[in-house]
């Protein structure tokens, strides 16, 4: 399998062109999650160790072992969990020292040692400073790949030593075509391409993992019921979300994305832009909510969800973000009283 990435062919061309002139020692792959940064990093590691005629061939032992995550020369540093199973807030200096010690050794089974750091924007400042020393004199057989959403959180001295490749949200039609090419049924492909918000990684995973869509249905049911809940129940919900967030923030952030998606669709419908909604399988319920709530209250709630999601994504560890969000839900029946 040669280089392939839905909707980010340009990023692949930049990586390929770089390889033709000898790989850089460090790359920053920057962009939203689900846009193929980790896939591209893996394909880069394959290209650097492939023994096939056209690297990355996807068929040789090296390519297969890298795809399976068992190649001795390819490592990933990510957020550890602590003794309670909760995700740590940052990548520590010890983690970086460990991978740097491993990568200093000559390659064991391939040609190039590759260390990926994902998410590299969660490296602590101490970890970044330790890494910077390695970057200043990188081992000749090593390539580092930093996967980030926001590379402004990296030291300028790190950024200036890396080749930056940018990833973008992919057009829905490219994602739909990729899903169809993988045998996903047409109506489902159209829905997933809209729902994923430009993230082919999400769409491909949802196509093969029905649990993803079940989680979405649960999240949408909560998004819909929120304005009807008494305040005490909303605070209970904030507390449950907060507990879940402390253990693993990913699912909570995805849930807020679903909430934002729902209320954005309600707002689009209120604004006469029904054709642009994402939740194509829920048009009737969206239309009902569009009649139920005042448009400016819906707009404010969408804004509040997006802000809360941003704070939590930036790792602001504050329960207040979730409490405040619960107060911002639109008031039920207000629109009908206006008529
Ligand atoms: Zn290969």
XYZ file of C-alpha atoms and ligand atoms in Angstrom:
340
model
C 0.000 0.000 0.000
C 1.580 3.295 -1.099
C 1.112 6.623 0.709
C -2.573 7.288 1.162
C -4.542 9.815 3.154
C -8.110 10.980 2.591
C -8.300 14.703 1.850
C -4.706 15.562 2.846
C -2.803 14.578 -0.276
C -0.873 17.823 -0.125
C 0.632 16.914 3.270
C 1.716 13.563 1.829
C 3.387 15.299 -1.139
C 5.349 17.526 1.261
C 6.548 14.469 3.220
C 7.410 12.570 0.037
C 9.291 15.477 -1.499
C 11.290 15.828 1.724
C 12.218 12.145 1.709
C 13.577 12.378 -1.831
C 16.227 14.754 -0.486
C 16.940 12.697 2.664
C 14.560 12.871 5.617
C 14.620 15.757 8.069
C 15.525 14.830 11.646
C 12.300 16.170 13.050
C 8.822 16.827 11.748
C 5.830 18.616 13.188
C 2.559 17.234 11.861
C 0.032 19.889 12.856
C -3.728 19.937 12.498
C -7.066 18.833 13.979
C -7.446 15.295 15.353
C -8.819 12.713 12.938
C -7.209 14.321 9.875
C -4.579 11.616 9.384
C -1.546 12.951 11.261
C -0.823 9.632 13.027
C -1.478 7.688 9.820
C 0.982 9.913 7.947
C 3.552 9.492 10.752
C 3.238 5.716 10.469
C 3.584 5.853 6.676
C 6.682 8.027 7.095
C 8.178 5.459 9.515
C 7.373 2.746 6.958
C 8.940 4.704 4.096
C 12.120 5.124 6.181
C 12.410 1.379 6.887
C 10.701 -0.257 3.883
C 12.641 -2.868 1.895
C 10.179 -2.867 -1.041
C 10.749 -1.281 -4.430
C 8.462 1.708 -3.787
C 8.532 2.692 -0.122
C 6.251 2.487 1.740
C 5.127 -0.711 -0.017
C 2.925 -1.865 2.861
C 3.809 -5.481 2.029
C 7.369 -6.049 3.282
C 8.109 -7.286 6.788
C 9.174 -3.841 7.991
C 5.995 -2.146 6.686
C 3.799 -4.844 8.209
C 5.539 -4.758 11.585
C 5.269 -0.961 11.735
C 1.561 -1.117 10.809
C 1.070 -3.625 13.634
C 2.979 -1.427 16.090
C 5.622 -4.094 16.839
C 8.696 -2.807 14.963
C 11.610 -2.473 17.414
C 12.842 0.814 15.901
C 9.531 2.676 15.886
C 8.157 4.037 19.146
C 5.327 6.304 20.252
C 5.337 8.472 23.376
C 1.869 9.458 24.547
C 0.031 10.500 27.707
C 0.604 7.905 30.432
C -1.991 6.900 32.942
C -1.283 7.209 36.656
C -1.830 4.540 39.330
C -5.614 5.248 39.420
C -5.893 4.786 35.660
C -6.440 8.519 35.080
C -4.692 10.097 32.097
C -1.781 12.292 33.159
C -1.961 15.928 32.165
C 1.360 16.059 30.359
C 4.182 14.066 28.818
C 6.950 14.042 31.400
C 10.668 14.663 31.163
C 11.221 11.020 32.246
C 9.177 9.753 29.311
C 11.205 11.859 26.883
C 14.533 10.762 28.405
C 13.489 7.126 28.083
C 12.656 7.391 24.389
C 15.757 9.479 23.701
C 17.956 6.816 25.299
C 16.343 4.155 23.107
C 16.634 6.211 19.942
C 20.335 6.955 20.534
C 21.093 3.258 19.872
C 21.733 2.013 16.341
C 18.633 0.661 14.587
C 17.900 -2.913 15.637
C 15.921 -4.338 12.742
C 15.511 -1.482 10.244
C 17.460 1.508 8.883
C 15.985 4.381 10.862
C 14.797 4.793 14.431
C 11.545 6.765 14.518
C 10.070 8.284 17.678
C 6.591 9.750 17.481
C 5.269 12.016 20.219
C 1.481 12.203 20.249
C 0.176 14.607 21.496
C 3.451 16.551 21.453
C 1.666 19.757 22.515
C 1.206 18.031 25.898
C 4.945 17.795 26.582
C 5.743 19.574 29.848
C 8.193 22.468 29.578
C 10.855 20.315 31.274
C 10.177 17.552 28.729
C 10.477 20.079 25.887
C 13.784 21.374 27.218
C 15.172 17.847 27.514
C 13.986 17.092 23.984
C 15.538 20.308 22.667
C 19.001 19.102 23.718
C 18.516 15.947 21.632
C 17.220 17.981 18.692
C 20.324 20.146 18.762
C 22.463 17.077 18.084
C 20.145 14.359 16.801
C 21.534 10.834 16.281
C 22.121 10.431 12.503
C 19.863 7.368 12.269
C 16.903 8.961 14.088
C 13.779 10.815 13.018
C 11.345 12.467 15.443
C 7.713 13.101 14.549
C 5.747 15.517 16.747
C 1.987 15.238 16.338
C 0.196 18.363 17.529
C -3.079 20.249 17.334
C -1.554 23.530 18.426
C 2.171 23.947 17.859
C 2.192 27.340 19.581
C 2.479 25.299 22.761
C 5.902 24.104 21.615
C 9.063 26.112 22.338
C 10.037 28.318 19.423
C 13.505 26.719 19.572
C 11.882 23.320 18.926
C 9.633 24.588 16.159
C 12.514 26.232 14.309
C 14.356 22.875 14.146
C 11.444 20.915 12.684
C 9.953 20.557 9.218
C 6.306 21.535 9.604
C 3.561 19.777 7.684
C 0.019 21.039 8.065
C -3.143 18.916 8.023
C -6.603 20.293 7.296
C -10.192 19.171 7.746
C -11.137 17.184 4.643
C -14.101 18.013 2.373
C -17.214 15.871 3.057
C -17.325 14.704 -0.577
C -13.753 13.267 -0.362
C -14.641 11.437 2.845
C -17.886 10.120 1.352
C -15.971 8.851 -1.704
C -13.371 7.147 0.503
C -16.116 5.433 2.534
C -17.874 4.249 -0.645
C -14.549 2.919 -1.967
C -14.233 0.877 1.251
C -17.624 -0.690 0.665
C -19.704 1.387 3.105
C -23.342 1.514 2.033
C -24.316 4.809 0.291
C -26.742 6.346 2.787
C -24.462 5.528 5.722
C -21.432 6.941 3.866
C -23.283 10.222 3.296
C -24.315 10.464 6.946
C -20.857 9.637 8.353
C -19.157 12.044 5.932
C -21.378 14.843 7.270
C -21.167 13.817 10.926
C -17.389 13.586 11.076
C -16.919 17.331 10.578
C -14.017 16.918 8.154
C -12.241 14.203 10.177
C -11.846 11.127 7.981
C -10.316 9.247 10.922
C -13.576 9.567 12.837
C -15.680 8.537 9.809
C -13.538 5.470 9.054
C -13.617 4.385 12.670
C -17.378 4.903 12.948
C -17.865 2.887 9.738
C -16.143 -0.124 11.270
C -17.145 0.346 14.903
C -20.911 0.589 15.578
C -20.195 1.630 19.203
C -19.172 5.046 17.893
C -22.663 5.727 16.550
C -24.254 4.362 19.727
C -22.177 6.837 21.752
C -23.378 9.551 19.409
C -27.014 8.596 19.933
C -26.570 8.714 23.705
C -24.829 12.087 23.466
C -27.563 13.516 21.221
C -30.289 12.284 23.574
C -28.559 14.132 26.414
C -28.050 17.240 24.264
C -31.770 17.277 23.497
C -32.954 16.648 27.046
C -30.660 19.146 28.735
C -32.999 22.184 28.589
C -35.822 20.087 30.108
C -33.754 18.937 33.108
C -34.207 20.599 36.512
C -31.135 22.516 37.597
C -30.184 19.914 40.245
C -30.101 17.200 37.579
C -27.949 19.385 35.346
C -25.453 19.850 38.172
C -25.401 16.076 38.679
C -24.659 15.713 34.985
C -21.836 18.274 35.239
C -20.381 16.283 38.102
C -20.559 12.990 36.198
C -18.909 14.607 33.168
C -16.226 16.085 35.392
C -15.463 12.686 36.966
C -15.278 11.132 33.499
C -13.074 13.977 32.257
C -10.558 13.426 35.039
C -10.240 9.764 34.061
C -10.124 10.273 30.274
C -10.951 13.568 28.651
C -11.388 12.235 25.081
C -14.923 10.863 25.445
C -16.136 13.999 27.281
C -14.737 16.268 24.593
C -16.339 14.097 21.904
C -19.634 14.330 23.780
C -19.440 18.147 23.760
C -18.696 17.980 20.029
C -21.930 15.997 19.584
C -23.871 18.536 21.666
C -22.469 21.407 19.608
C -23.337 19.517 16.413
C -26.930 19.033 17.508
C -27.579 22.623 18.543
C -25.750 23.967 15.496
C -28.153 21.932 13.350
C -31.097 23.431 15.281
C -29.688 26.904 14.645
C -29.098 26.184 10.942
C -32.703 25.004 10.645
C -33.970 28.149 12.388
C -31.892 30.162 9.919
C -33.372 28.420 6.861
C -30.180 26.454 6.125
C -31.580 22.926 6.712
C -29.569 21.665 3.742
C -26.341 22.158 5.682
C -27.169 20.155 8.797
C -24.872 17.270 9.827
C -27.313 14.967 11.641
C -29.113 13.949 8.450
C -30.904 11.051 10.127
C -32.559 13.333 12.721
C -34.199 16.044 10.629
C -37.649 15.733 12.236
C -36.333 16.047 15.812
C -34.102 18.951 14.791
C -37.066 20.720 13.177
C -39.104 20.190 16.368
C -36.349 21.736 18.499
C -36.030 24.593 16.013
C -39.692 25.459 16.737
C -39.363 24.926 20.481
C -36.495 27.273 21.330
C -35.620 30.907 20.729
C -32.975 31.347 18.066
C -30.756 33.732 20.045
C -30.787 31.364 23.031
C -29.796 28.471 20.804
C -27.010 30.593 19.273
C -25.749 31.476 22.747
C -25.779 27.832 23.823
C -23.837 26.726 20.737
C -21.285 29.404 21.562
C -21.127 28.265 25.200
C -20.545 24.626 24.209
C -17.797 25.574 21.766
C -16.118 27.716 24.437
C -16.369 25.020 27.104
C -14.973 22.467 24.681
C -12.099 24.823 23.920
C -11.277 25.295 27.616
C -11.374 21.563 28.296
C -9.339 20.881 25.144
C -6.719 23.302 26.458
C -6.730 21.249 29.632
C -8.249 23.924 31.855
C -8.921 21.791 34.924
C -11.991 23.545 36.157
C -15.320 22.082 37.125
C -16.790 25.592 36.727
C -16.545 25.278 32.933
C -19.062 22.424 32.992
C -21.279 23.953 35.688
C -21.535 27.206 33.751
C -22.339 25.369 30.541
C -25.355 23.703 32.153
C -26.876 27.122 32.936
C -26.673 28.243 29.334
C -29.157 25.790 27.828
C -32.051 27.470 25.991
C -35.421 27.680 27.811
C -38.074 25.164 26.699
C -41.245 26.487 25.086
C -40.001 30.081 24.964
C -40.411 30.304 21.205
C -44.031 29.163 21.301
C -44.853 31.797 23.941
C -43.464 34.400 21.493
C -46.015 33.462 18.850
Zn 7.641 -1.925 2.651
